[in-house]
Amino acid sequence: MSPRRTPLAPLFLLSLLSCSLSAAHAQDASGKPGTHDAPVALADLPGGRLHIRAGDDVLLVPATAPALASRRQSSPSSFLQYYVRTASPVPSGFYNALQGAAKGHNVQYIPESTFLTMLDAEGFSQVGGMSGVLSILHADPAHKIDHRPGHSRRTATLTAGAASNGTASANATLDVQVVSGPEVASVVATWPSLLSALLGERPDVRHPSPSKVVVETASHLADSAADWLAQQEITTFVEQREEMRPRNKYGRGLVENFDQSGANPGFLWAKGLKGQGQVVGVGDTGLDADSCFFRDDSVALPSCHLSSWGQVAPASCINQAHRKVVSYRAVPRGNIGDTFQGHGTHVAGSIAGAAAFDTSSKVAWAADYNGLAMEAKLAVDDISADGNSLWPGDDLSSELFPHAALAQASLHSNSWGGYSNEYTAYAREMDQYTHDVNDDFLILVAAGNDGPSANTVGEPATAKNILSVGAGGQSVAGYQDYGISTSSGQLSGEVTDFSSRGPTADGRLKPDIVCPGMFIRSASSDGDMGTNQCGSYPSNSGTRQDGAVTTMSGTSMATPTCAGAAALVRQYFMEGRHVTGQATPSDAMTPSASLVKAVMVHSGQKMQYRSSSGDQTPATLPHMSQGFGRVDLSKVLYFGEGQQKLHVTDREELSQGGEFTVCFNVATGTPFKVSLVWTDPPGTVQASKALVHDLDLTVTSPSGGTSLGNSWGSPDRLNNVEQLTFDTPADGIWTVNVVAHSVALNSQKFTLVVTGDLTPNPTCSSSPP
C-alpha cells in the first residue's frame, strides 16, 4: 500500500531576536536591552518551559560580553558552555547550523526548544545573530547537580559504592556528563592532578566515552569532588552512581498464548518459533556453563576474562558453533562461572536454556523447564565477582553492549538496577546505544522489586527506548506442580505486589510490559564448572546435589522470559511471516528495535493490580501499575488463521510538522488496535524531562470521532510509546495519523503496529481503488 505523507512546507524562520550579543548591544533573556546582567527566573523565560533537574526556582543569567570576559579568564579552553533557546517549534535547519557554530562540540537538546553546547567567541557571535534565537544563557554550576525538593543531592549523604573486586567499599563513583569536543581529552587529562591537590589524595579518573568521565574517590571526599567537577566548563551534570543489584515450564506458556490454568503451553513452538537464528545478550552474575541447559560436549566454551575495558572481546572469545553460548566474557570486575544457585544462570535459562548432553531421563525431566527461546543462543557478560554486586561498566554504550552485538545479538536482557527513578547516565547510555549505534538492538531491563507503591521503578529501567519489565503471577498449574498454595502468590492475571510501579521522576510510563515473575523455575547453578549437573530439582536444604533447576521470583525472572518472547518476535519477522502468516523468504525483514518493542507492547492485556481499595483492573491501558499489560503474543502475531490480521510499518520517517496517514477497512467483531513506537534520541541527564522528539498518534473512526494516543484525553507529551484499542470497532474506514509535533533534531523514524479484522485502504476512500 502507499500511505499518504504530508510533507512539511518550508518554515519561514521568525526573526524573534536578531541581535549580536555584544557589549555594545547587550540584551537580557526577555530581549529587552539595558539589563543584561539581571538574572532571570526559570518561570519568566520566554518560550517553552526549560526542563532542568535543578528545579523551577533557579535563576539563569543571560550571556553577555562582560560576563564572557571573566569566564574566559578562568576557563582552560576558548570554548564556554551555554543554553541556546529558540522559538518553538525549533526552526528548521537550526540544529545543523548550531552544530556548525559549535565547531565539533556535541549539541544536546533540553526540552523545550533549548540546546546545550559550547561556543567560542566567534561561535557565540554567530549564534546570537541566528534567526529564531530567543536567548543565550549561562550554564551555571548550580544546574549541574540535582537539588530538586524530595530528591537528595546526588553527591550528598553518600552510600558505599563498588570496589574493584565488586564488593562494597567506602568509595563513591561519580558519573560526570561532559560536552564532547576536540579539547575534552586534554582537559580531562589535567583533572587527576587538580583533584589530587584539592582532595589531598589522587582519585581514579576514567574517560570511557567522549561524553562521559568517571571519577572514583573516597566517599567522604565526594562532595568536594562533585562541587569542583560541576564548576568545570565542559561538565553538564554530576551524579553519584548507585550500586547495581540483581533484581520455563509454565512461565513460557503464559506469554505465548495466555491460559491462566497453564495447561496448554507451547503455542508458538508448535508454529515453529523457538528462537532459531537469534542471539540474546545477557549481563548478570555469570553462568554455570556446564549445566545441561547450556553445555556442549563437542565445542569448547568460548570464554575470556578482560583485564581492562580496552577491547570488546578477542576473536577466541566468540564461536557461533557452540550450540548455546556463542561468547562468555567476564568483565574486569567479574569472573568466569556463577555462585551456588546463582542469579545469572537462572536468568539465562529462562531466555534460551535447552537441556541436552546427559542421560535421557535427566534431560527429559529438565526439558520441561527449557527457556522460551530454547533454540536461540546466548552472548554472556559476567559482571559480578561475588554473585551480588554488579559492575556493568563505566559506559554501557561503549563497554557493555558492543560485545553482545559483536556476537550477533540484537536483544539484551538485564535483570539488575538501582533505586533511583530518575533518567540517569546508565538510562541515557541504553537509549544512546539503540538510537546512535544500532537501531535493531532492543534492550530489556527489570523494573525493580519495590512495589506496590508508585514511583518505585528503578534506573536504568527508566530509559525510553528499552522494554522495562514488570512481574506477573504464576499459573494455577505451576503452583499445583510446585506444591505451592495459590493463596501464597498471585495468579498470572495479576501484577505481583513486589513489581515496581511508575511513573518515573519526569512522569513517564514505566514499566512497559509484564511477564511472569513469581515462583519461576529455571536453570540452577551448583557453583562448580566441572560437575555437569542435570536431573532433579535441588532440595530446599540447599545442599549441592545433582539438580538442574531452582525456583526464584522477581522482575529479574520476568525480564528474561520477555527477552525470550522478543527473540521469537524477531524470528517471526526475519522469516517473513508477517504478510501471509507463513515463513516466506521474499517477505523477510530485519525488524528495528522499535518494531520488536511495538509488537511486545501491542500484545499486552489488562491485569488486576492491588491498591489501597482492593484488587482492581484498569479501565484502559496503559496504566502505571503494568504499562501496556501482560504479554500474550497470540494477540498480535498472525499465522494465516482467524479474522485478526497484522499490519506493520517500520522505519518510516518524519521531520518537524510532517504527517503520515494510513487507512483501513475494518469489520466489527474483532478489536482494532494501533501502537506507535519510536526510538527517541538520548535525553540529557541534566534535563528533568527525558523525551526529545514528540510524535502524536490519532485514530479517526468511520463516524469522524478522533481519539488521541494512550487515551488520556490530551496529547501525550512525555512518552515515546502511544497506543489505542477499540474493543468493538464500527464497520467502515478507520484512519490512523502520526504527526511530528516536535522534532528538534532533523527527523524521527517510527514504527506502527495495527491489528484487527482489517484490509489496508490505500486511498482512504469508500470507492474501490
JSON list of N, CA and C in Angstrom, two decimals, residues 396-424:
[
{"chain": "A", "resi": 396, "resn": "LEU", "atom": "N", "xyz": [27.77, 2.02, 29.38]},
{"chain": "A", "resi": 396, "resn": "LEU", "atom": "CA", "xyz": [27.12, 0.84, 28.81]},
{"chain": "A", "resi": 396, "resn": "LEU", "atom": "C", "xyz": [27.18, 0.85, 27.28]},
{"chain": "A", "resi": 397, "resn": "SER", "atom": "N", "xyz": [27.09, 2.04, 26.69]},
{"chain": "A", "resi": 397, "resn": "SER", "atom": "CA", "xyz": [27.04, 2.13, 25.23]},
{"chain": "A", "resi": 397, "resn": "SER", "atom": "C", "xyz": [28.37, 1.74, 24.59]},
{"chain": "A", "resi": 398, "resn": "SER", "atom": "N", "xyz": [29.47, 2.03, 25.26]},
{"chain": "A", "resi": 398, "resn": "SER", "atom": "CA", "xyz": [30.77, 1.74, 24.67]},
{"chain": "A", "resi": 398, "resn": "SER", "atom": "C", "xyz": [31.42, 0.50, 25.25]},
{"chain": "A", "resi": 399, "resn": "GLU", "atom": "N", "xyz": [30.96, 0.02, 26.42]},
{"chain": "A", "resi": 399, "resn": "GLU", "atom": "CA", "xyz": [31.65, -1.08, 27.09]},
{"chain": "A", "resi": 399, "resn": "GLU", "atom": "C", "xyz": [30.82, -2.36, 27.22]},
{"chain": "A", "resi": 400, "resn": "LEU", "atom": "N", "xyz": [29.54, -2.27, 27.47]},
{"chain": "A", "resi": 400, "resn": "LEU", "atom": "CA", "xyz": [28.74, -3.49, 27.70]},
{"chain": "A", "resi": 400, "resn": "LEU", "atom": "C", "xyz": [28.13, -4.03, 26.41]},
{"chain": "A", "resi": 401, "resn": "PHE", "atom": "N", "xyz": [27.35, -3.23, 25.72]},
{"chain": "A", "resi": 401, "resn": "PHE", "atom": "CA", "xyz": [26.55, -3.72, 24.60]},
{"chain": "A", "resi": 401, "resn": "PHE", "atom": "C", "xyz": [27.34, -4.10, 23.35]},
{"chain": "A", "resi": 402, "resn": "PRO", "atom": "N", "xyz": [28.46, -3.43, 23.05]},
{"chain": "A", "resi": 402, "resn": "PRO", "atom": "CA", "xyz": [29.18, -3.81, 21.82]},
{"chain": "A", "resi": 402, "resn": "PRO", "atom": "C", "xyz": [29.62, -5.28, 21.80]},
{"chain": "A", "resi": 403, "resn": "HIS", "atom": "N", "xyz": [29.88, -5.88, 22.95]},
{"chain": "A", "resi": 403, "resn": "HIS", "atom": "CA", "xyz": [30.27, -7.29, 22.96]},
{"chain": "A", "resi": 403, "resn": "HIS", "atom": "C", "xyz": [29.14, -8.17, 22.45]},
{"chain": "A", "resi": 404, "resn": "ALA", "atom": "N", "xyz": [27.93, -7.96, 22.97]},
{"chain": "A", "resi": 404, "resn": "ALA", "atom": "CA", "xyz": [26.79, -8.76, 22.52]},
{"chain": "A", "resi": 404, "resn": "ALA", "atom": "C", "xyz": [26.54, -8.55, 21.03]},
{"chain": "A", "resi": 405, "resn": "ALA", "atom": "N", "xyz": [26.65, -7.31, 20.57]},
{"chain": "A", "resi": 405, "resn": "ALA", "atom": "CA", "xyz": [26.43, -7.03, 19.15]},
{"chain": "A", "resi": 405, "resn": "ALA", "atom": "C", "xyz": [27.49, -7.71, 18.29]},
{"chain": "A", "resi": 406, "resn": "LEU", "atom": "N", "xyz": [28.74, -7.72, 18.75]},
{"chain": "A", "resi": 406, "resn": "LEU", "atom": "CA", "xyz": [29.80, -8.40, 18.01]},
{"chain": "A", "resi": 406, "resn": "LEU", "atom": "C", "xyz": [29.52, -9.89, 17.90]},
{"chain": "A", "resi": 407, "resn": "ALA", "atom": "N", "xyz": [28.85, -10.43, 18.91]},
{"chain": "A", "resi": 407, "resn": "ALA", "atom": "CA", "xyz": [28.47, -11.85, 18.89]},
{"chain": "A", "resi": 407, "resn": "ALA", "atom": "C", "xyz": [27.14, -12.08, 18.17]},
{"chain": "A", "resi": 408, "resn": "GLN", "atom": "N", "xyz": [26.66, -11.05, 17.46]},
{"chain": "A", "resi": 408, "resn": "GLN", "atom": "CA", "xyz": [25.47, -11.11, 16.60]},
{"chain": "A", "resi": 408, "resn": "GLN", "atom": "C", "xyz": [24.16, -11.08, 17.38]},
{"chain": "A", "resi": 409, "resn": "ALA", "atom": "N", "xyz": [24.19, -10.56, 18.60]},
{"chain": "A", "resi": 409, "resn": "ALA", "atom": "CA", "xyz": [22.95, -10.39, 19.37]},
{"chain": "A", "resi": 409, "resn": "ALA", "atom": "C", "xyz": [22.26, -9.09, 18.98]},
{"chain": "A", "resi": 410, "resn": "SER", "atom": "N", "xyz": [20.93, -9.12, 18.93]},
{"chain": "A", "resi": 410, "resn": "SER", "atom": "CA", "xyz": [20.13, -7.91, 18.71]},
{"chain": "A", "resi": 410, "resn": "SER", "atom": "C", "xyz": [19.13, -7.69, 19.83]},
{"chain": "A", "resi": 411, "resn": "LEU", "atom": "N", "xyz": [19.26, -8.47, 20.89]},
{"chain": "A", "resi": 411, "resn": "LEU", "atom": "CA", "xyz": [18.46, -8.31, 22.10]},
{"chain": "A", "resi": 411, "resn": "LEU", "atom": "C", "xyz": [19.41, -8.41, 23.29]},
{"chain": "A", "resi": 412, "resn": "HIS", "atom": "N", "xyz": [19.07, -7.72, 24.38]},
{"chain": "A", "resi": 412, "resn": "HIS", "atom": "CA", "xyz": [19.94, -7.78, 25.56]},
{"chain": "A", "resi": 412, "resn": "HIS", "atom": "C", "xyz": [19.08, -7.73, 26.81]},
{"chain": "A", "resi": 413, "resn": "SER", "atom": "N", "xyz": [19.25, -8.72, 27.68]},
{"chain": "A", "resi": 413, "resn": "SER", "atom": "CA", "xyz": [18.43, -8.85, 28.90]},
{"chain": "A", "resi": 413, "resn": "SER", "atom": "C", "xyz": [19.24, -8.45, 30.12]},
{"chain": "A", "resi": 414, "resn": "ASN", "atom": "N", "xyz": [18.64, -7.56, 30.95]},
{"chain": "A", "resi": 414, "resn": "ASN", "atom": "CA", "xyz": [19.34, -7.01, 32.11]},
{"chain": "A", "resi": 414, "resn": "ASN", "atom": "C", "xyz": [18.43, -7.06, 33.34]},
{"chain": "A", "resi": 415, "resn": "SER", "atom": "N", "xyz": [18.70, -8.01, 34.22]},
{"chain": "A", "resi": 415, "resn": "SER", "atom": "CA", "xyz": [17.87, -8.19, 35.42]},
{"chain": "A", "resi": 415, "resn": "SER", "atom": "C", "xyz": [18.55, -7.57, 36.62]},
{"chain": "A", "resi": 416, "resn": "TRP", "atom": "N", "xyz": [18.86, -6.30, 36.53]},
{"chain": "A", "resi": 416, "resn": "TRP", "atom": "CA", "xyz": [19.55, -5.59, 37.60]},
{"chain": "A", "resi": 416, "resn": "TRP", "atom": "C", "xyz": [19.21, -4.10, 37.50]},
{"chain": "A", "resi": 417, "resn": "GLY", "atom": "N", "xyz": [19.52, -3.38, 38.55]},
{"chain": "A", "resi": 417, "resn": "GLY", "atom": "CA", "xyz": [19.27, -1.95, 38.54]},
{"chain": "A", "resi": 417, "resn": "GLY", "atom": "C", "xyz": [19.44, -1.34, 39.91]},
{"chain": "A", "resi": 418, "resn": "GLY", "atom": "N", "xyz": [19.08, -0.07, 40.02]},
{"chain": "A", "resi": 418, "resn": "GLY", "atom": "CA", "xyz": [19.18, 0.67, 41.27]},
{"chain": "A", "resi": 418, "resn": "GLY", "atom": "C", "xyz": [17.83, 1.13, 41.76]},
{"chain": "A", "resi": 419, "resn": "TYR", "atom": "N", "xyz": [17.83, 2.08, 42.68]},
{"chain": "A", "resi": 419, "resn": "TYR", "atom": "CA", "xyz": [16.59, 2.56, 43.29]},
{"chain": "A", "resi": 419, "resn": "TYR", "atom": "C", "xyz": [16.07, 3.85, 42.66]},
{"chain": "A", "resi": 420, "resn": "SER", "atom": "N", "xyz": [16.95, 4.68, 42.12]},
{"chain": "A", "resi": 420, "resn": "SER", "atom": "CA", "xyz": [16.54, 5.99, 41.63]},
{"chain": "A", "resi": 420, "resn": "SER", "atom": "C", "xyz": [15.57, 5.84, 40.45]},
{"chain": "A", "resi": 421, "resn": "ASN", "atom": "N", "xyz": [14.52, 6.68, 40.45]},
{"chain": "A", "resi": 421, "resn": "ASN", "atom": "CA", "xyz": [13.60, 6.65, 39.31]},
{"chain": "A", "resi": 421, "resn": "ASN", "atom": "C", "xyz": [13.86, 7.82, 38.35]},
{"chain": "A", "resi": 422, "resn": "GLU", "atom": "N", "xyz": [15.07, 8.38, 38.44]},
{"chain": "A", "resi": 422, "resn": "GLU", "atom": "CA", "xyz": [15.50, 9.44, 37.53]},
{"chain": "A", "resi": 422, "resn": "GLU", "atom": "C", "xyz": [15.98, 8.86, 36.21]},
{"chain": "A", "resi": 423, "resn": "TYR", "atom": "N", "xyz": [16.13, 9.75, 35.24]},
{"chain": "A", "resi": 423, "resn": "TYR", "atom": "CA", "xyz": [16.77, 9.42, 33.96]},
{"chain": "A", "resi": 423, "resn": "TYR", "atom": "C", "xyz": [18.26, 9.63, 34.17]},
{"chain": "A", "resi": 424, "resn": "THR", "atom": "N", "xyz": [18.97, 8.55, 34.47]},
{"chain": "A", "resi": 424, "resn": "THR", "atom": "CA", "xyz": [20.37, 8.62, 34.87]},
{"chain": "A", "resi": 424, "resn": "THR", "atom": "C", "xyz": [21.32, 8.39, 33.69]}
]
